[in-house]
Coordinates of C-alpha atoms in Angstrom, one line a residue:
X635 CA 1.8 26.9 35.2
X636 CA 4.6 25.6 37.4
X637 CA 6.8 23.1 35.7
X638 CA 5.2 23.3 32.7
X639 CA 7.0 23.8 29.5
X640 CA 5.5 26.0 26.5
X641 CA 6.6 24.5 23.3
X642 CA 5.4 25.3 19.9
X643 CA 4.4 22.3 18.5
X644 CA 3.5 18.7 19.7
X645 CA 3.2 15.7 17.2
X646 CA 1.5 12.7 18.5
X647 CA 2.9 9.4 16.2
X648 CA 5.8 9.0 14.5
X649 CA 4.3 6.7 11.6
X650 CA 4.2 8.2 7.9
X651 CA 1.9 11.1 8.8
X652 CA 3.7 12.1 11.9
X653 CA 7.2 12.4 10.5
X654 CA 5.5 14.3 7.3
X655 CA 3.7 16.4 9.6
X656 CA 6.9 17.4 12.0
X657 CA 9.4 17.7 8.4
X658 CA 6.5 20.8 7.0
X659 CA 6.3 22.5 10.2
X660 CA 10.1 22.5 11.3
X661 CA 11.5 22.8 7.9
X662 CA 9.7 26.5 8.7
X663 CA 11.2 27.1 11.8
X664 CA 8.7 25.7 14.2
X665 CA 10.1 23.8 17.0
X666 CA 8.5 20.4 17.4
X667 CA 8.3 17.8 19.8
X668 CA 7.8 14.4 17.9
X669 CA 5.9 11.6 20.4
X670 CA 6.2 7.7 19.4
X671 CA 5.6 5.1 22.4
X672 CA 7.8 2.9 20.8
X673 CA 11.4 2.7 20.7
X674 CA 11.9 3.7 16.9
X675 CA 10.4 6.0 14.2
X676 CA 8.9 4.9 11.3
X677 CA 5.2 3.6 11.9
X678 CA 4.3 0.9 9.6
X679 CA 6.7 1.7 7.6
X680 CA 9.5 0.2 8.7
X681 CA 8.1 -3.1 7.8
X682 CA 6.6 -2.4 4.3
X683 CA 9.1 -4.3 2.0
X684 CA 7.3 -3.6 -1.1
X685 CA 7.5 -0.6 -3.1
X686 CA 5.1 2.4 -2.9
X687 CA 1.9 3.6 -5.8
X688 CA 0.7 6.8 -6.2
X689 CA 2.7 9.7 -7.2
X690 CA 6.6 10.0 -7.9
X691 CA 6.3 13.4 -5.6
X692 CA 5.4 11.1 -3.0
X693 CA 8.0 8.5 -2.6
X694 CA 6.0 6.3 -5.3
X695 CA 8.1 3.6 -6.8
X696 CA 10.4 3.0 -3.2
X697 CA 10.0 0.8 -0.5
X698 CA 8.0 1.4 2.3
X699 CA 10.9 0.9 5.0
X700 CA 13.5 3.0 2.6
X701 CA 11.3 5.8 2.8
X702 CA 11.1 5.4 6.5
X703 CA 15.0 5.7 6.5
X704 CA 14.5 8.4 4.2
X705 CA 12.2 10.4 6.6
X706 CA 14.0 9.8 10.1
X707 CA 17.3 10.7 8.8
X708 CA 15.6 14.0 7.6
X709 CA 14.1 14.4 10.9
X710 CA 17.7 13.3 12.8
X711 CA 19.3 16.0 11.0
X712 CA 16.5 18.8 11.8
X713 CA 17.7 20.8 14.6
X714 CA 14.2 22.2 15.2
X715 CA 12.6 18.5 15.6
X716 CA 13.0 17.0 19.5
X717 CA 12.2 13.5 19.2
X718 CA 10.8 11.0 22.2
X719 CA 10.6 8.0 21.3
X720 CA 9.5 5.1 24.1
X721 CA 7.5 7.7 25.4
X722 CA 3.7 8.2 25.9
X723 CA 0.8 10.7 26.0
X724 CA -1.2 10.4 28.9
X725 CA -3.4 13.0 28.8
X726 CA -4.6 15.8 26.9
X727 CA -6.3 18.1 28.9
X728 CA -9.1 21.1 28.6
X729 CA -6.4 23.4 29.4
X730 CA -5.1 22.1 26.6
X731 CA -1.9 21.1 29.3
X732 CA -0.3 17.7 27.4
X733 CA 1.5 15.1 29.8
X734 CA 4.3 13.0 28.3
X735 CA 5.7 10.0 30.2
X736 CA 8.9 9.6 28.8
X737 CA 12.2 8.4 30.5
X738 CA 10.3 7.2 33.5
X739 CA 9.4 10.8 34.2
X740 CA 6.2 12.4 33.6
X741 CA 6.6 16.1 31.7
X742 CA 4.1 18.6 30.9
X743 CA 3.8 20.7 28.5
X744 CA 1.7 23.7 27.0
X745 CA 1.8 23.8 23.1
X746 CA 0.7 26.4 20.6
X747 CA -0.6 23.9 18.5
X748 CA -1.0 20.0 18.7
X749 CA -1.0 17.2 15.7
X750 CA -1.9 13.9 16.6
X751 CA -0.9 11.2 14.2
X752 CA -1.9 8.2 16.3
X753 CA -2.7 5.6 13.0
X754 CA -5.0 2.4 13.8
X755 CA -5.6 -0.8 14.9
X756 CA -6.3 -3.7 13.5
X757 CA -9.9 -5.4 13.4
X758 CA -10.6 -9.0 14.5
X759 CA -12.9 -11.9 13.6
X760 CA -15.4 -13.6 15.4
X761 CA -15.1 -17.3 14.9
X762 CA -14.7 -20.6 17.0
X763 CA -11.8 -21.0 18.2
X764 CA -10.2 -17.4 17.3
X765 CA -8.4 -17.7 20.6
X766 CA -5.8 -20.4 19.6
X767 CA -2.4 -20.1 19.3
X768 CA -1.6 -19.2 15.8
X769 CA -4.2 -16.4 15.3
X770 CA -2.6 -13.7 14.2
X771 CA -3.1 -10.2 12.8
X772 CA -1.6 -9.0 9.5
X773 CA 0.7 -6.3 11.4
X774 CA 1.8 -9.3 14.2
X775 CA 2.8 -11.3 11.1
X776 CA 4.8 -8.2 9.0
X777 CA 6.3 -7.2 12.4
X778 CA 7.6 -11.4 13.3
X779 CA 8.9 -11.0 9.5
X780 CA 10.0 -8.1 8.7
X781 CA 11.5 -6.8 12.0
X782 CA 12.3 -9.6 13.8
X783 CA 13.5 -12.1 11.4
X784 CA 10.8 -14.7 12.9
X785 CA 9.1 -16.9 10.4
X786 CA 4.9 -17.6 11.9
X787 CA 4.3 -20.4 10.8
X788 CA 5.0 -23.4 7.6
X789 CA 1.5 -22.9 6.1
X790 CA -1.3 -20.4 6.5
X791 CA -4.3 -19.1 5.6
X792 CA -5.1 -15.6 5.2
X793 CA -8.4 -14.5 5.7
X794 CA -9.2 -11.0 3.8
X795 CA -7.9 -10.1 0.8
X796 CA -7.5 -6.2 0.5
X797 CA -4.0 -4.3 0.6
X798 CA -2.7 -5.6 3.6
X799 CA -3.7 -9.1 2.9
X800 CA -2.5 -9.5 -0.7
X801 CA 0.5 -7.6 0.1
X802 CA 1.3 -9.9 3.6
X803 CA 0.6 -13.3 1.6
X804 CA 3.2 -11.8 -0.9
X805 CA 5.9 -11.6 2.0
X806 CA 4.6 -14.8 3.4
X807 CA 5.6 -16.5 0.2
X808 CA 9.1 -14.6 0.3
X809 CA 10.1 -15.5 3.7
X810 CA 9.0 -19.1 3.0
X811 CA 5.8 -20.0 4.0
X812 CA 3.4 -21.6 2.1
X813 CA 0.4 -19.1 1.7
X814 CA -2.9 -22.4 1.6
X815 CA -5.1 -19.4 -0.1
X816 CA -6.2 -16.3 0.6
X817 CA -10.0 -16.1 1.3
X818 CA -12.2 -13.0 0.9
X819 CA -16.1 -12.7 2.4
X820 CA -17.3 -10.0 -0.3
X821 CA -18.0 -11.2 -3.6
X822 CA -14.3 -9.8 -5.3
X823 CA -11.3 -9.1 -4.3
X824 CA -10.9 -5.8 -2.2
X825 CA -7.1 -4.4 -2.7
X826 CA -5.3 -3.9 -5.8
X827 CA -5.4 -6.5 -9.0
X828 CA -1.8 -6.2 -9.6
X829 CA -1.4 -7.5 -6.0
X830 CA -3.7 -9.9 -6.6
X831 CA -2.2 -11.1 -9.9
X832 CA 1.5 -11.7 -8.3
X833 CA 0.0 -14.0 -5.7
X834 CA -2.0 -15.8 -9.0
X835 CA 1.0 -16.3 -10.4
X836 CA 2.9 -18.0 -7.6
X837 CA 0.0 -20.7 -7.6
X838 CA -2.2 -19.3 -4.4
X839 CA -6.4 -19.4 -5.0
X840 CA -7.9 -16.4 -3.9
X841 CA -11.7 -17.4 -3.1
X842 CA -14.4 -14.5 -2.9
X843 CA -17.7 -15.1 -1.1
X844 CA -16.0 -17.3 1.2
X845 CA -15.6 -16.6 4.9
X846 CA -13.8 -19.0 8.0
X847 CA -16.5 -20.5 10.8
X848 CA -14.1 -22.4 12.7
X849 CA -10.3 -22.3 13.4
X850 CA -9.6 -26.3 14.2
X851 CA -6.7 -27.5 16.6
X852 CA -6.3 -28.4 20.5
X853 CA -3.7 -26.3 21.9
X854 CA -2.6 -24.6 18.8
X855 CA -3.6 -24.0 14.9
X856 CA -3.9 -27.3 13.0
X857 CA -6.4 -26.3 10.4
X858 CA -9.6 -23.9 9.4
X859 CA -12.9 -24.9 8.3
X860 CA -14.2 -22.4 5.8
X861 CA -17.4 -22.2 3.8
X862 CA -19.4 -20.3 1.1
X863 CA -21.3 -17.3 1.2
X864 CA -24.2 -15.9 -1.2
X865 CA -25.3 -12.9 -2.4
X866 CA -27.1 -12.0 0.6
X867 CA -23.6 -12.8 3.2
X868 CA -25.5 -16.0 4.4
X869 CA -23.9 -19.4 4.7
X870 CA -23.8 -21.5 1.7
X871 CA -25.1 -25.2 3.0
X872 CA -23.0 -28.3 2.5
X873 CA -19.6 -25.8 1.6
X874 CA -17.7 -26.6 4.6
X875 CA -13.8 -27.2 3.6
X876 CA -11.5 -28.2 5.9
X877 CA -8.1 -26.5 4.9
X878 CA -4.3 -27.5 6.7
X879 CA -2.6 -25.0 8.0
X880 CA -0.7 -24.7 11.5
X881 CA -1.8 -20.6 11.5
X882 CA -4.6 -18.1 10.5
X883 CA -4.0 -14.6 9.4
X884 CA -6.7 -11.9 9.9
X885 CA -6.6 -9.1 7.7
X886 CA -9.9 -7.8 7.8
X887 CA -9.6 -3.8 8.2
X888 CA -8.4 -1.1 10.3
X889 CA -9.9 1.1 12.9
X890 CA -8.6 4.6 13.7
X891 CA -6.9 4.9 17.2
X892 CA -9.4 8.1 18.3
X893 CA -8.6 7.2 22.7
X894 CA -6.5 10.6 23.0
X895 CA -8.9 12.4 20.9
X896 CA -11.9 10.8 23.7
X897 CA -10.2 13.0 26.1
X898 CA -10.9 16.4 24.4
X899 CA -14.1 17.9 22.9
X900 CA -13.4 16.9 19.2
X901 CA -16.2 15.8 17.9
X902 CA -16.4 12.7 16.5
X903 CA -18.6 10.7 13.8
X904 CA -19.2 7.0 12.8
X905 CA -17.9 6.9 9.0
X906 CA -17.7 3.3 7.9
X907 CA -16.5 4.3 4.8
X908 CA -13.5 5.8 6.6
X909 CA -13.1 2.6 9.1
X910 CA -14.9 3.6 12.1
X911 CA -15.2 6.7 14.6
X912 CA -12.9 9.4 13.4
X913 CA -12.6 13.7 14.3
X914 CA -14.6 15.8 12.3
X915 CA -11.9 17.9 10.6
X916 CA -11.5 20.8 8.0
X917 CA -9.3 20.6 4.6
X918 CA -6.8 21.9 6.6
X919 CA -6.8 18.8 8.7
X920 CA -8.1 21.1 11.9
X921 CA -10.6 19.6 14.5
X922 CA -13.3 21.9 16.1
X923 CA -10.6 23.0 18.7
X924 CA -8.9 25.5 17.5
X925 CA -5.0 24.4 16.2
X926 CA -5.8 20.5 17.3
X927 CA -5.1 19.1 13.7
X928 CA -5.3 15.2 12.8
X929 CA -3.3 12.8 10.0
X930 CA -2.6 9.6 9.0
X931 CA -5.5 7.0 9.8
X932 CA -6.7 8.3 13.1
X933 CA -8.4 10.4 10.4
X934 CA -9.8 8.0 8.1
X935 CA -8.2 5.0 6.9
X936 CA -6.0 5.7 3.6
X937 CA -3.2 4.4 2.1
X938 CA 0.0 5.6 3.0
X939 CA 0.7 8.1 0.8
X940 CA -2.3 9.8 1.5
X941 CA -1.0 9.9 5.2
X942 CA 2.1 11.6 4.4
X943 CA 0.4 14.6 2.2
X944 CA -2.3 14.7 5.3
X945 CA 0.2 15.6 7.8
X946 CA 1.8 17.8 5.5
X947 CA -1.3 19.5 5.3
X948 CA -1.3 19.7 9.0
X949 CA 2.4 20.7 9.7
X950 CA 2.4 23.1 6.8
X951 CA -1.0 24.8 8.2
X952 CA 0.7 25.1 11.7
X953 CA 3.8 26.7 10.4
X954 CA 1.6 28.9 8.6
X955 CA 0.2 30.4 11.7
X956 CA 3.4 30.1 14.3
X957 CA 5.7 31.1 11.6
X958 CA 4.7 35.0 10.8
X959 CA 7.7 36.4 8.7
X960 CA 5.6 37.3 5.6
X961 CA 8.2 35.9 2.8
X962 CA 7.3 32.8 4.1
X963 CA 3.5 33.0 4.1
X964 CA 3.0 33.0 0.4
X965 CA 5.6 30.1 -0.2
X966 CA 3.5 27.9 2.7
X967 CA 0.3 29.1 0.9
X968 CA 1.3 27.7 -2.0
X969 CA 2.6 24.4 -0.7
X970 CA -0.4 23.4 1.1
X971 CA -2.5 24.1 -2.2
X972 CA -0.5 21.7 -4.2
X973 CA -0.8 19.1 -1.2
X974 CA -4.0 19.5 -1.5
X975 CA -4.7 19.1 -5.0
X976 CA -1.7 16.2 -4.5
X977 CA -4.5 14.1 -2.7
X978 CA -7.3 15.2 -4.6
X979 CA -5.7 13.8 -7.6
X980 CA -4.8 10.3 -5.9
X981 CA -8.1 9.8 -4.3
X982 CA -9.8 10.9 -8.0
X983 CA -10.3 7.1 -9.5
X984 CA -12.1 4.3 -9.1
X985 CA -10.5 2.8 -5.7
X986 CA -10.9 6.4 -4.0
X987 CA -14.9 6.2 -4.5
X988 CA -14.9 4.9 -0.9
X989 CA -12.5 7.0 0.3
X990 CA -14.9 9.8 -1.3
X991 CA -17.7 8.6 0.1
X992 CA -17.2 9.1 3.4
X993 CA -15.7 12.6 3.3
X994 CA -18.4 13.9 1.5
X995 CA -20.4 12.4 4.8
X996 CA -18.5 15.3 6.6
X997 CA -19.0 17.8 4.2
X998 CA -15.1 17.4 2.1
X999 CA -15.5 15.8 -1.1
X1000 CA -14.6 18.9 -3.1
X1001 CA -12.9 17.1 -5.8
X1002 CA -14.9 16.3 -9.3
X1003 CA -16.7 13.7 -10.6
X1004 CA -13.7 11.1 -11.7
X1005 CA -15.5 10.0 -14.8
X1006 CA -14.8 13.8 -15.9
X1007 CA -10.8 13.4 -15.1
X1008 CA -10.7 10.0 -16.6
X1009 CA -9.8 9.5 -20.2
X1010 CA -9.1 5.7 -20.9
X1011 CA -11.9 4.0 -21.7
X1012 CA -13.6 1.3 -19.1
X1013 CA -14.4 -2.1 -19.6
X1014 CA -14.9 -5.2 -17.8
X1015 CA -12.9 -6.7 -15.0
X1016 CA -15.4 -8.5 -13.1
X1017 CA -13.7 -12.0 -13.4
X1018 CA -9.8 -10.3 -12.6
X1019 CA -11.5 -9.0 -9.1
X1020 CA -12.8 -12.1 -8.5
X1021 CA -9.8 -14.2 -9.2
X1022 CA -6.8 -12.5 -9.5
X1023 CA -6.4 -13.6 -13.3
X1024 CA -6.9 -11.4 -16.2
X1025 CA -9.8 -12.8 -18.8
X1026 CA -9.1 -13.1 -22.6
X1027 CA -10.6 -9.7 -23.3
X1028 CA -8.5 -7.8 -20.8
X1029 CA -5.4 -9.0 -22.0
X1030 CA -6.5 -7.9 -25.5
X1031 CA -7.3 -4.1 -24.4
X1032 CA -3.4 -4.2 -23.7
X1033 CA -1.7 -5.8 -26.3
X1034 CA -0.6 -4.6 -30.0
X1035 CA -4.0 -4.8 -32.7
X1036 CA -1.4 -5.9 -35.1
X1037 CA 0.8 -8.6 -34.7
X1038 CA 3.4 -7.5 -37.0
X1039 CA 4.2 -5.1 -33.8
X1040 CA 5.5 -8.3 -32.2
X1041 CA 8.0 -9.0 -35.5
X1042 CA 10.0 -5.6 -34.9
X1043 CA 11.6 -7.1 -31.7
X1044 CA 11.4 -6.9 -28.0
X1045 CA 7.9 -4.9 -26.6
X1046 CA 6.6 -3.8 -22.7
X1047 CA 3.4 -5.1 -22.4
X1048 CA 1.4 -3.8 -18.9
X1049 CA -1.0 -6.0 -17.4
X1050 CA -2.3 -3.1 -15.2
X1051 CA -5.6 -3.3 -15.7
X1052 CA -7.7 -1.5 -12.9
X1053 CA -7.5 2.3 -12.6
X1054 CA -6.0 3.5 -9.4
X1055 CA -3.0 6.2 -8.6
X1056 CA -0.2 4.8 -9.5
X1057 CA 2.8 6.4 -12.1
X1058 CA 6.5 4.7 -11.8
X1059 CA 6.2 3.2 -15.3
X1060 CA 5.6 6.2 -16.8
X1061 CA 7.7 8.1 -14.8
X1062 CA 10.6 5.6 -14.8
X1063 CA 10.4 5.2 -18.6
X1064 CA 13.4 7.1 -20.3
X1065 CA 12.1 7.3 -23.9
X1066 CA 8.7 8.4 -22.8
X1067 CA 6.3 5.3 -24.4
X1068 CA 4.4 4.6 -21.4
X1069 CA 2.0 6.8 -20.7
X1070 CA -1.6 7.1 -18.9
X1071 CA -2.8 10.4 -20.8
X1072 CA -2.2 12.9 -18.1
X1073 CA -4.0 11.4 -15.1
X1074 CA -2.5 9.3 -12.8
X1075 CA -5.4 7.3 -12.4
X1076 CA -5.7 5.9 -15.9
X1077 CA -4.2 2.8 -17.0
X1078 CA -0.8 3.1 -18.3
X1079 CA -0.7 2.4 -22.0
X1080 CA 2.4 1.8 -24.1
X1081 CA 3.9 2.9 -27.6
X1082 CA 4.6 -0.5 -29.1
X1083 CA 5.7 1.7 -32.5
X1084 CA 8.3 3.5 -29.9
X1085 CA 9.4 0.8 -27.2
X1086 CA 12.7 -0.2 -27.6
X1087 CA 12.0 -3.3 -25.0
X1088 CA 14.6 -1.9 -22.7
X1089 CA 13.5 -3.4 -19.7
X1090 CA 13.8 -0.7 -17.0
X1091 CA 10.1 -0.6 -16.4
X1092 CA 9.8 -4.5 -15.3
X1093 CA 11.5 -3.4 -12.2
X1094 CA 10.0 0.0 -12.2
X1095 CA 6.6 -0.8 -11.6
X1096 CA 5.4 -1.4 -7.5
X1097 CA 2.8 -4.1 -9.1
X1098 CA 4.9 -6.1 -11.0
X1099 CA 2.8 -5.7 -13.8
X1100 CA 5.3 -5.0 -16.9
X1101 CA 6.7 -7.8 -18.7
X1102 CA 9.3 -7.8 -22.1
X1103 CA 8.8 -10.0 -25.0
X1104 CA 10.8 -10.9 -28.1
X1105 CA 8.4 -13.7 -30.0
X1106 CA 11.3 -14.3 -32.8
X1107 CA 14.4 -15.0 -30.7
X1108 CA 14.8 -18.2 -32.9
X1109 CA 12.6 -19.8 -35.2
X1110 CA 11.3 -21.7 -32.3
X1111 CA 11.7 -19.9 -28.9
X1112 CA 10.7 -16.5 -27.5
X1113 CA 12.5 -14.0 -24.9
X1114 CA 10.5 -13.0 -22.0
X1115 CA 11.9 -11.0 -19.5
X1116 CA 10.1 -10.6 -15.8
X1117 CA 10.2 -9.2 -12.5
X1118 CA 11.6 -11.5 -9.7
X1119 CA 11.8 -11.3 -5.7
X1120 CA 12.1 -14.6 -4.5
X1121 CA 15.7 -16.5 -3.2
X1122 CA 17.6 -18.1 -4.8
X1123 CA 18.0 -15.9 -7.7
X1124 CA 17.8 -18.0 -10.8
X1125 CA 21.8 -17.8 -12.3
X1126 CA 22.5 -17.3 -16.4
X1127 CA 21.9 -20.5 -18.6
X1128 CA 20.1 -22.5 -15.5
X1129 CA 17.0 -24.1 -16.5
X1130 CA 13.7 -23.4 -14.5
X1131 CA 10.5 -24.0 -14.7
X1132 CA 7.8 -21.4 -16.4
X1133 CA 4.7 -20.5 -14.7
X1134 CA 1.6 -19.1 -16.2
X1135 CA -0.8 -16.3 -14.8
X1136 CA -2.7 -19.0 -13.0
X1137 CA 0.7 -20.5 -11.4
X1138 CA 0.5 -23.8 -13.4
X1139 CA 4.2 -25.0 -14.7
X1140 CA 3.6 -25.0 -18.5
X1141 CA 7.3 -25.5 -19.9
X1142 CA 10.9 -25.6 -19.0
X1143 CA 12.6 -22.1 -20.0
X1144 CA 16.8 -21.2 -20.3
X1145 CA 17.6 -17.9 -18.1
X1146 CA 19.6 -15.9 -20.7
X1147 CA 19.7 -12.4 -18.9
X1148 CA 19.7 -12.0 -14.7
X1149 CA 19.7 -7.6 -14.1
X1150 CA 20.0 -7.3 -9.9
X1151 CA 21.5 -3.9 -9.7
X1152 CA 21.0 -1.0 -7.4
X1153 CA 18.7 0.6 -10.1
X1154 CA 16.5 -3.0 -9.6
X1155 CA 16.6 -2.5 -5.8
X1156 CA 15.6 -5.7 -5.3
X1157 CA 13.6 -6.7 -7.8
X1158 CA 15.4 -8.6 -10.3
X1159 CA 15.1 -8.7 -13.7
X1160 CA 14.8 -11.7 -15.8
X1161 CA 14.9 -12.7 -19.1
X1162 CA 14.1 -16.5 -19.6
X1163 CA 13.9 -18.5 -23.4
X1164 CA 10.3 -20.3 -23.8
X1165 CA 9.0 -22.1 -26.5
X1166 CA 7.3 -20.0 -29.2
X1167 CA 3.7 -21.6 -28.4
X1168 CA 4.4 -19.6 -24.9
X1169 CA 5.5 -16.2 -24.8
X1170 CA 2.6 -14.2 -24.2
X1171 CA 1.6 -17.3 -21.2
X1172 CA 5.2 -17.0 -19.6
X1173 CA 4.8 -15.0 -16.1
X1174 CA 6.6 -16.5 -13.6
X1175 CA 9.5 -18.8 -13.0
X1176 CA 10.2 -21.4 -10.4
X1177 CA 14.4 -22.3 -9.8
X1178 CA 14.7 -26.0 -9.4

């Protein structure tokens, strides 16, 4: 093996999973070559403004590019971690011989064992006209925003309307474009209802069973003809709308990046469930070759956090067999259990079902039934997923039965109303009234009799979904006090206008209270005076 270097460990993708994955392995004393092909660490992460779900274990409650800080200082000051970044795998070979191009040099290398963490790529559209200029993909648009400080375009229209797309319009609207609506093909909406809620409130329609036919314009975007769909996917006659916009945003799904995993013997399957063609793996995130392990999306499309305990998984598994000093093996035993058990629990509720699916397709859904794990009752939130706005009787399920509650002064209310892994406002919550009855799938529930209306959960919770209200401020106003992320920042005794859940101006209100410290991180905290007749409508503000 002439000027070939044996190394321990190889990650392939310095995204969420690959920086998890490279933390477990070396924080055990394995020496690992981290691989990203572009010039900085971080993955997606590094243009996720919003704040994290799932669990508080798992960076739940922060920012997406704050954890990505977090991780690649971690892996800066690792001295077993070698990191090449603008740097590419070329090849991974049946000797199981990696090459690396990296400083305009090509290196080889033999490791012990290899984790490749090489995330996805985005799907496209077929429609007429898809190749004109102003077609973007969700991740072109976060990476013009969010790294580079580029704005797309003045009005858009986003086509697809799970995560990625709610959470994109959301930064759309932040950086100052005007988000036309947000269209959807399947009959509801497909990420999260808080997500879909925020975007509500700022005015934007979000229209299921609708899909784009043509993108309209001569050298570039001018507008979008979309229609209706039926039950059956089939065009709706006589439904064409034309809609003005000078760009189209795609956000219609992922697909894991498997090219280095063609050149080996993996096998693969077609999981649709799981986005596409992805490695047959073990819970231990190990392919049929022997220490090849897998993370992130490249082995099923997740959510982040389920990225970052994968390659945990996989760097805690590796470290497990490199690292043979037996004090350690017991400690790594037990760390990979409760990573395990970590993303049984998040993919236990109703939005992992899916996710479930398609691992039980290749023979790992070992986690129960979640009606069995699931406490809260369920009821109906058909018209929420189709619109983004909560009916009559949802609301109800979350406020107090009595409405004397609302005489004993300020109250959280949560208009969380779908069940996924999620537990900031109960973990943020310093007198313990929020709570979601031991599973972090169930909707968070609060203690009107306890809360003391303190406020620290508005900014707490990733969906914006907790509100304070004080009905008897005067004999004729209310207080409410809200999450807000938008510039300018309303100032103390300005006058704005007061949105409803649907985005429609229904008063003027009188900021009283403006919270925007580092505890907030960002998302400031508002308190605004309403008329009486309004305090359970107030959800949003606009500043003049």
């Amino acid at each position: 093996m002439h000027n070939i270097e044996k190394v321990e460990l190889i990650i392939v993708g310095g995204g969420p999973a690959g920086l998890s994955a490279a933390l477990a392995a070396a924080n055990y004393g394995v020496n690992v070559i981290l691989v990203e092909e572009r010039e900085f660490l971080g993955g997606q992460l590094v243009k996720q403004t919003h704040r994290f779900f799932g669990s508080e274990k798992e960076y739940a409650g922060t920012r997406g590019l704050k954890i990505s800080n977090l991780l690649v200082k971690e892996i800066k000051e690792n001295e077993h971690i070698k990191v090449l970044t603008s740097s590419r795998v070329l090849g991974i070979y049946k000797d199981k011989i990696v090459t690396i191009l990296t400083n305009n040099k090509m290196m080889k290398y033999f490791p012990k064992a290899l984790i490749l963490a090489t995330g996805a790529s985005e799907k496209f559209l077929a429609f007429e006209n898809n190749d004109l200029p102003g077609v973007f993909g969700a991740g072109a648009v976060q990476t013009l925003m969010n790294l580079y400080g580029v704005s797309p375009a003045k009005k858009i229209l986003m086509v697809g309307s799970g995560n990625i797309g709610l959470i994109v319009s959301y930064q759309l609207l932040q950086a100052g474009v005007e988000v036309t609506c947000v269209i959807e093909a399947a009959p509801k909406i497909g990420g999260y209802s808080v997500h879909a809620s925020k975007l509500r409130r700022m005015g934007v329609p979000i229209l299921t069973s609708h899909t784009i036919k043509k993108a309209v314009g001569k050298d570039k975007v001018e507008g979008a003809i979309i229609c209706q769909l039926d039950s059956s996917w089939r065009e709706i006659i006589d439904t064409d709308q034309f809609i003005k916009c000078d760009a189209i945003c795609l956000s219609v799904g992922l697909t894991p990046l498997t090219d280095l995993l063609r050149q080996t013997n993996i096998k693969t399957v077609y999981i649709s469930e799981l986005g596409g063609y992805i490695p047959i793996r073990d819970e231990n995130m190990e392919t049929n070759i022997k220490n090849l392990f897998v993370a992130g999306d490249v082995s099923g499309i997740e959510e982040a956090t389920s990225a970052i305990i994968e390659g945990q998984i996989a760097g805690l598994n590796v470290a497990k067999r490199i690292n043979k000093n037996v004090k350690y093996q017991l400690e790594i035993e037990k760390q990979i259990m409760e990573a395990k058990e970590e993303l049984e629990l998040l993919r236990a509720g109703p939005v992992g079902e899916k996710v479930r699916k398609g691992l039980k397709k290749i023979g790992l859904n070992n986690s129960k039934n979640y009606d069995e794990r699931m406490s809260n009752e369920e009821y109906d939130i058909s018209f929420l997923m189709r619109t983004g706005i909560p009916s009559n009787d949802n609301l109800k399920m979350k406020l107090p039965q009595s409405e004397e509650i609302f005489n004993k002064g300020p109250i959280a209310i949560s208009e969380c109303f779908q069940k996924f892994p999620c537990d900031p406002c109960v973990k943020g919550c310093p007198f313990d009234v929020i709570s979601e009855e031991g599973n972090i799938n169930n909707l968070p529930y609060v203690d009107f009799e306890k809360c003391t209306g303190c406020a620290i959960c508005v900014s707490k919770c990733p969906g914006l979904a907790m509100f304070v209200v004080q009905k008897n401020y005067t004999d004729s106003t209310s207080l409410v006090t809200l999450p807000y992320e938008f510039l300018p920042k309303p100032m103390k005794d300005q006058t704005v206008l007061v949105l409803n859940r649907e985005g429609t101006e229904i008063c003027e209100g009188i900021v009283k209270r403006v919270i925007d410290g580092k505890i907030q991180d960002k998302t400031t905290v508002v308190t605004v005076e309403v008329p009486k007749e309004y305090f359970l409508e107030t959800r949003n503000i606009k500043v003049k």
